[in-house]
Coordinates of C-alpha atoms in Angstrom, one line a residue:
M1 CA -20.6 -25.5 -4.0
S2 CA -22.3 -28.7 -5.2
D3 CA -20.6 -32.0 -5.8
A4 CA -21.1 -31.6 -9.5
Q5 CA -19.4 -28.2 -9.4
R6 CA -16.5 -29.5 -7.4
A7 CA -16.1 -32.4 -10.0
D8 CA -16.1 -29.9 -12.8
L9 CA -13.5 -27.8 -11.0
T10 CA -11.3 -30.8 -10.4
T11 CA -11.5 -31.6 -14.1
A12 CA -10.5 -28.1 -15.0
V13 CA -7.5 -28.2 -12.7
E14 CA -6.4 -31.5 -14.1
Q15 CA -6.6 -30.2 -17.6
L16 CA -4.6 -27.1 -16.6
A17 CA -1.9 -29.3 -14.9
W18 CA -1.5 -31.5 -18.0
T19 CA -1.3 -28.4 -20.3
A20 CA 1.6 -27.2 -18.1
V21 CA 3.2 -30.7 -18.3
R22 CA 3.2 -30.6 -22.1
E23 CA 4.7 -27.1 -22.1
L24 CA 7.3 -28.1 -19.5
L25 CA 8.4 -31.2 -21.3
Q26 CA 7.8 -29.8 -24.8
L27 CA 5.4 -32.7 -25.7
Q28 CA 2.9 -33.0 -28.5
P29 CA -0.7 -31.7 -27.9
D30 CA -2.1 -35.2 -27.6
A31 CA 0.6 -36.5 -25.2
G32 CA -0.8 -37.5 -21.8
P33 CA -1.2 -40.2 -19.2
G34 CA -3.1 -42.5 -21.5
S35 CA -0.6 -42.5 -24.3
D36 CA 1.5 -45.5 -25.3
A37 CA 4.8 -43.8 -24.4
P38 CA 7.6 -45.8 -22.7
D39 CA 7.5 -46.2 -19.0
A40 CA 10.4 -43.7 -18.5
D41 CA 8.5 -41.0 -20.5
L42 CA 5.3 -41.7 -18.5
R43 CA 7.3 -41.5 -15.3
Q44 CA 8.6 -38.0 -16.3
M45 CA 5.1 -36.9 -17.2
W46 CA 3.7 -37.9 -13.8
L47 CA 6.5 -36.2 -12.0
A48 CA 5.9 -33.1 -14.0
A49 CA 2.2 -33.4 -13.3
L50 CA 3.0 -33.5 -9.5
T51 CA 5.1 -30.4 -9.8
S52 CA 2.4 -28.6 -11.7
L53 CA -0.4 -29.6 -9.3
L54 CA 1.7 -28.4 -6.3
A55 CA 2.4 -25.1 -8.0
I56 CA -1.4 -24.8 -8.7
R57 CA -2.1 -25.5 -5.0
D58 CA 0.4 -22.8 -3.9
S59 CA -1.1 -20.3 -6.3
A60 CA -4.6 -21.2 -5.1
D61 CA -3.5 -20.6 -1.5
Q62 CA -2.2 -17.2 -2.4
L63 CA -5.3 -16.4 -4.3
A64 CA -7.5 -17.6 -1.4
A65 CA -5.6 -15.3 1.0
S66 CA -6.1 -12.4 -1.5
A67 CA -9.8 -13.2 -1.7
A68 CA -10.2 -13.3 2.1
L69 CA -8.5 -9.9 2.3
S70 CA -10.7 -8.4 -0.4
A71 CA -13.8 -9.9 1.2
A72 CA -12.9 -8.3 4.5
Q73 CA -12.2 -5.0 2.9
Y74 CA -15.8 -5.1 1.5
G75 CA -17.3 -5.9 4.9
A76 CA -17.0 -9.6 5.5
D77 CA -16.4 -10.7 9.1
Y78 CA -14.6 -13.8 10.3
P79 CA -17.7 -15.9 10.6
A80 CA -18.6 -15.2 6.9
I81 CA -15.0 -15.8 5.8
G82 CA -14.8 -19.1 7.8
D83 CA -18.1 -20.2 6.3
A84 CA -16.9 -19.6 2.8
A85 CA -13.7 -21.5 3.5
G86 CA -15.4 -24.4 5.2
M87 CA -13.9 -23.7 8.7
T88 CA -14.8 -22.0 11.9
R89 CA -14.3 -18.3 12.5
Q90 CA -11.4 -19.1 14.8
G91 CA -9.9 -21.3 12.0
A92 CA -10.3 -18.4 9.6
R93 CA -8.7 -16.0 12.0
R94 CA -5.7 -18.3 12.5
K95 CA -5.3 -18.8 8.8
W96 CA -5.7 -15.2 7.8
P97 CA -5.0 -13.0 10.8
G98 CA -5.4 -9.2 10.7
L99 CA -8.6 -9.0 8.6
A100 CA -10.8 -7.5 11.3
G101 CA -11.6 -3.8 10.7
L102 CA -10.4 -3.6 7.1
S103 CA -13.8 -2.5 5.9
D104 CA -13.6 0.6 8.1
E105 CA -10.0 1.2 6.9
R106 CA -11.1 1.0 3.3
Q107 CA -13.9 3.5 3.9
R108 CA -11.5 5.9 5.5
K109 CA -9.3 5.6 2.5
L110 CA -12.2 6.3 0.1
T111 CA -13.3 9.3 2.2
W112 CA -9.8 10.8 2.2
W113 CA -9.3 10.2 -1.5
K114 CA -12.6 11.8 -2.5
R115 CA -11.6 14.8 -0.4
R116 CA -7.9 15.2 -1.1
G117 CA -7.2 13.0 -4.1
D118 CA -7.2 15.8 -6.7
Q119 CA -5.0 17.9 -4.5
F120 CA -2.6 15.0 -4.0
V121 CA -2.3 14.3 -7.7
Q122 CA -1.7 18.0 -8.5
C123 CA 0.9 18.2 -5.8
V124 CA 2.7 15.1 -7.1
R125 CA 2.8 16.6 -10.6
A126 CA 4.2 19.9 -9.2
V127 CA 7.0 18.1 -7.3
L128 CA 7.9 15.9 -10.3
M129 CA 8.2 18.9 -12.5
A130 CA 10.4 20.9 -10.0
S131 CA 12.6 18.0 -8.9
E132 CA 16.1 17.5 -10.2
E133 CA 16.9 14.1 -11.5
T134 CA 20.0 13.4 -9.3
S135 CA 21.4 9.9 -9.2
E136 CA 20.0 9.5 -5.7
Q137 CA 16.5 10.9 -6.5
A138 CA 16.0 9.4 -10.0
P139 CA 14.7 6.0 -8.8
R140 CA 12.3 7.6 -6.3
L141 CA 11.0 10.0 -8.9
A142 CA 10.6 7.3 -11.5
A143 CA 8.6 5.2 -9.0
L144 CA 6.3 8.1 -8.1
R145 CA 5.8 9.0 -11.7
G146 CA 4.8 5.4 -12.4
R147 CA 2.4 5.4 -9.5
L148 CA 0.8 8.6 -10.8
D149 CA 0.3 7.0 -14.2
E150 CA -1.3 4.0 -12.5
I151 CA -3.7 6.1 -10.5
E152 CA -4.8 7.9 -13.7
Q153 CA -5.2 4.7 -15.7
T154 CA -6.8 2.3 -13.2
S155 CA -10.5 2.0 -12.4
P156 CA -11.8 3.5 -9.2
A157 CA -12.2 0.0 -7.7
Q158 CA -8.4 -0.7 -8.2
R159 CA -7.2 2.8 -7.4
L160 CA -7.1 2.3 -3.6
D161 CA -4.4 -0.4 -3.9
V162 CA -2.3 1.9 -6.1
F163 CA -2.9 4.7 -3.7
D164 CA -1.3 2.8 -0.9
M165 CA 2.0 2.5 -2.8
A166 CA 1.7 6.0 -4.1
L167 CA 1.7 7.3 -0.5
V168 CA 4.9 5.3 0.2
D169 CA 6.7 6.7 -2.9
A170 CA 5.4 10.2 -2.2
H171 CA 6.8 10.1 1.3
A172 CA 10.2 8.9 0.0
V173 CA 10.3 11.8 -2.5
A174 CA 9.1 14.4 0.0
V175 CA 11.7 13.7 2.6
G176 CA 14.4 12.2 0.5
A177 CA 16.3 15.3 -0.7
P178 CA 16.9 18.9 0.4
S179 CA 14.3 21.5 -0.4
P180 CA 14.7 23.3 -3.8
A181 CA 16.0 26.8 -3.5
E182 CA 13.0 28.2 -5.4
R183 CA 10.1 28.9 -3.0
T184 CA 7.3 27.5 -5.1
A185 CA 9.1 24.2 -5.6
A186 CA 10.0 24.0 -1.9
R187 CA 6.4 24.6 -1.0
A188 CA 5.2 21.8 -3.3
K189 CA 7.6 19.3 -1.7
G190 CA 6.6 20.4 1.9
L191 CA 2.9 20.2 1.0
L192 CA 3.4 16.7 -0.4
A193 CA 4.9 15.6 2.9
A194 CA 2.0 17.2 4.8
L195 CA -0.5 15.5 2.5
T196 CA 1.0 12.0 3.1
A197 CA 1.0 12.7 6.9
D198 CA -2.6 13.8 6.7
A199 CA -3.5 10.7 4.7
Y200 CA -2.0 8.3 7.2
A201 CA -3.7 10.2 10.1
A202 CA -7.0 9.9 8.3
M203 CA -6.7 6.2 7.5
N204 CA -5.5 5.2 11.0
G205 CA -8.4 4.8 13.4
H206 CA -6.2 5.3 16.5
S207 CA -4.4 8.6 16.7
S208 CA -2.1 7.2 19.4
L209 CA -0.6 4.9 16.9
V210 CA 0.4 7.9 14.8
I211 CA 1.8 10.0 17.6
R212 CA 2.3 8.3 20.9
E213 CA 0.5 9.8 23.9
D214 CA 3.6 9.7 26.1
L215 CA 5.5 12.1 23.8
A216 CA 6.0 15.8 24.5
C217 CA 6.9 18.7 22.3
G218 CA 10.6 18.4 21.3
T219 CA 11.3 22.0 22.1
D220 CA 13.1 22.4 25.5
N221 CA 10.8 23.4 28.4
C222 CA 7.7 23.3 26.2
A223 CA 4.8 21.6 28.0
S224 CA 2.3 21.9 25.1
E225 CA 0.8 18.9 23.5
P226 CA 2.5 17.7 20.3
I227 CA 0.3 17.5 17.3
V228 CA 2.8 16.7 14.5
E229 CA 6.1 15.0 14.0
L230 CA 8.8 16.9 12.0
W231 CA 11.8 15.5 10.2
H232 CA 15.1 17.0 9.1
P233 CA 18.2 15.3 7.8
D234 CA 20.1 16.6 10.9
F235 CA 17.6 15.1 13.4
G236 CA 19.4 11.8 13.4
H237 CA 17.5 8.6 13.9
G238 CA 13.9 9.8 14.0
P239 CA 11.4 12.6 13.8
V240 CA 10.8 15.1 16.5
S241 CA 7.4 15.9 18.0
A242 CA 6.2 19.4 18.0
C243 CA 3.3 21.5 19.3
R244 CA 1.5 23.8 16.9
E245 CA 3.4 26.9 17.7
H246 CA 6.9 25.3 17.4
A247 CA 5.9 23.3 14.3
I248 CA 4.9 26.5 12.5
E249 CA 8.1 28.1 13.6
A250 CA 10.2 25.2 12.5
L251 CA 8.6 25.0 9.1
G252 CA 10.1 28.4 8.4
R253 CA 13.6 26.7 8.2
P254 CA 14.8 24.9 5.1
D255 CA 14.3 21.1 4.8
I256 CA 11.9 20.7 7.7
R257 CA 9.0 18.4 6.8
I258 CA 5.8 17.2 8.6
V259 CA 5.9 13.4 8.6
A260 CA 3.0 12.5 11.0
A261 CA 0.0 14.1 12.6
C262 CA -2.2 13.3 15.5
R263 CA -5.4 13.5 13.6
P264 CA -6.8 14.4 10.1
D265 CA -6.4 18.0 8.8
V266 CA -3.8 19.0 11.5
A267 CA -0.8 18.6 9.2
L268 CA -2.4 20.6 6.4
S269 CA -3.6 23.3 8.8
V270 CA -0.1 23.7 10.4
F271 CA 1.5 23.7 6.9
A272 CA -0.9 26.4 5.7
E273 CA -0.3 28.6 8.7
A274 CA 3.4 28.3 8.3
Y275 CA 3.2 29.4 4.7
G276 CA 0.8 32.2 5.5
E277 CA -2.1 30.6 3.7
D278 CA -4.8 30.9 6.3

C-alpha cells in the first residue's frame, strides 16, 4: 500500500470516527473539532473521538483476524500472511495461530458437501418433519431449521461456514432425544447421526483424532478393531467404541446412534448394513 493510499485510509477512518462522535453526542452535522464550541464541549468531543477510534481499532483487529483466517482457507501460508501484515511469518504465526492446513480442511469440506450435501439436506428435512416439538427439543429443532434455511439461501462461497454450524445443530438433534416409535422416522434420525459422523471423519485429516488408536471394541472379550463410536443415553459419560459386527448388532436396539467414525464412508456403511440396505 502506497503512502498516498495510507493517507486516504487515515482520512476515511477519521471521518468515520467523527460521524460516530456526532451520533454519540447527538450533535449537529457540522459539529467537529474546528467548531467554536466551548472548551467543555470540545473536551467531550475529543473524548468521544478517542472512544470511537479505539472501537474502530478493535473492530479492525477482529476483521484482520477474519481476513487472515479466510486467506489461509484459500491457500495462503504464513509467509504470505506475514508479508501482507507487515511482519515475519513467525510473527504472523504468533498473532494468528492455527491457520496452517486450513486450505486442505476447506477442500475436504467442499468434497464432502458435493458428495453428501443433498443427502444431508433431505435427511434434515425428514427429521424436522418427524420430530415432536417437546419443550426440550424445540430450541434444537428451531436452530437446525434456521441452519437449513441459511444453507438454502446463502451463496456457495458462504455455505461452508453455515455448514459447520449445521453439523453441530444436526448432531444435537440426532442424539438429543429418544428415537421415534415409527421406523421411518427412527431411521431418519439415525441416518442424520451417521451423516454427521461421516462428515467429521471426512473433514479430519487424522483418523486417530476421531477414534483414538489405543481404544478397543467396547464389547467384552472382543479383540476386533473399533471403527465407530456409539452413543446411548444409558452409556453415561461418553460414547462406546465398537467393531463393525458389534456396531451393526447394537444399532438394532432403540436409541443407539453412531457419533464418530475412524474414516469416511464407514459410518454410513455400518448404518446401511444395520438397516438391511446393502
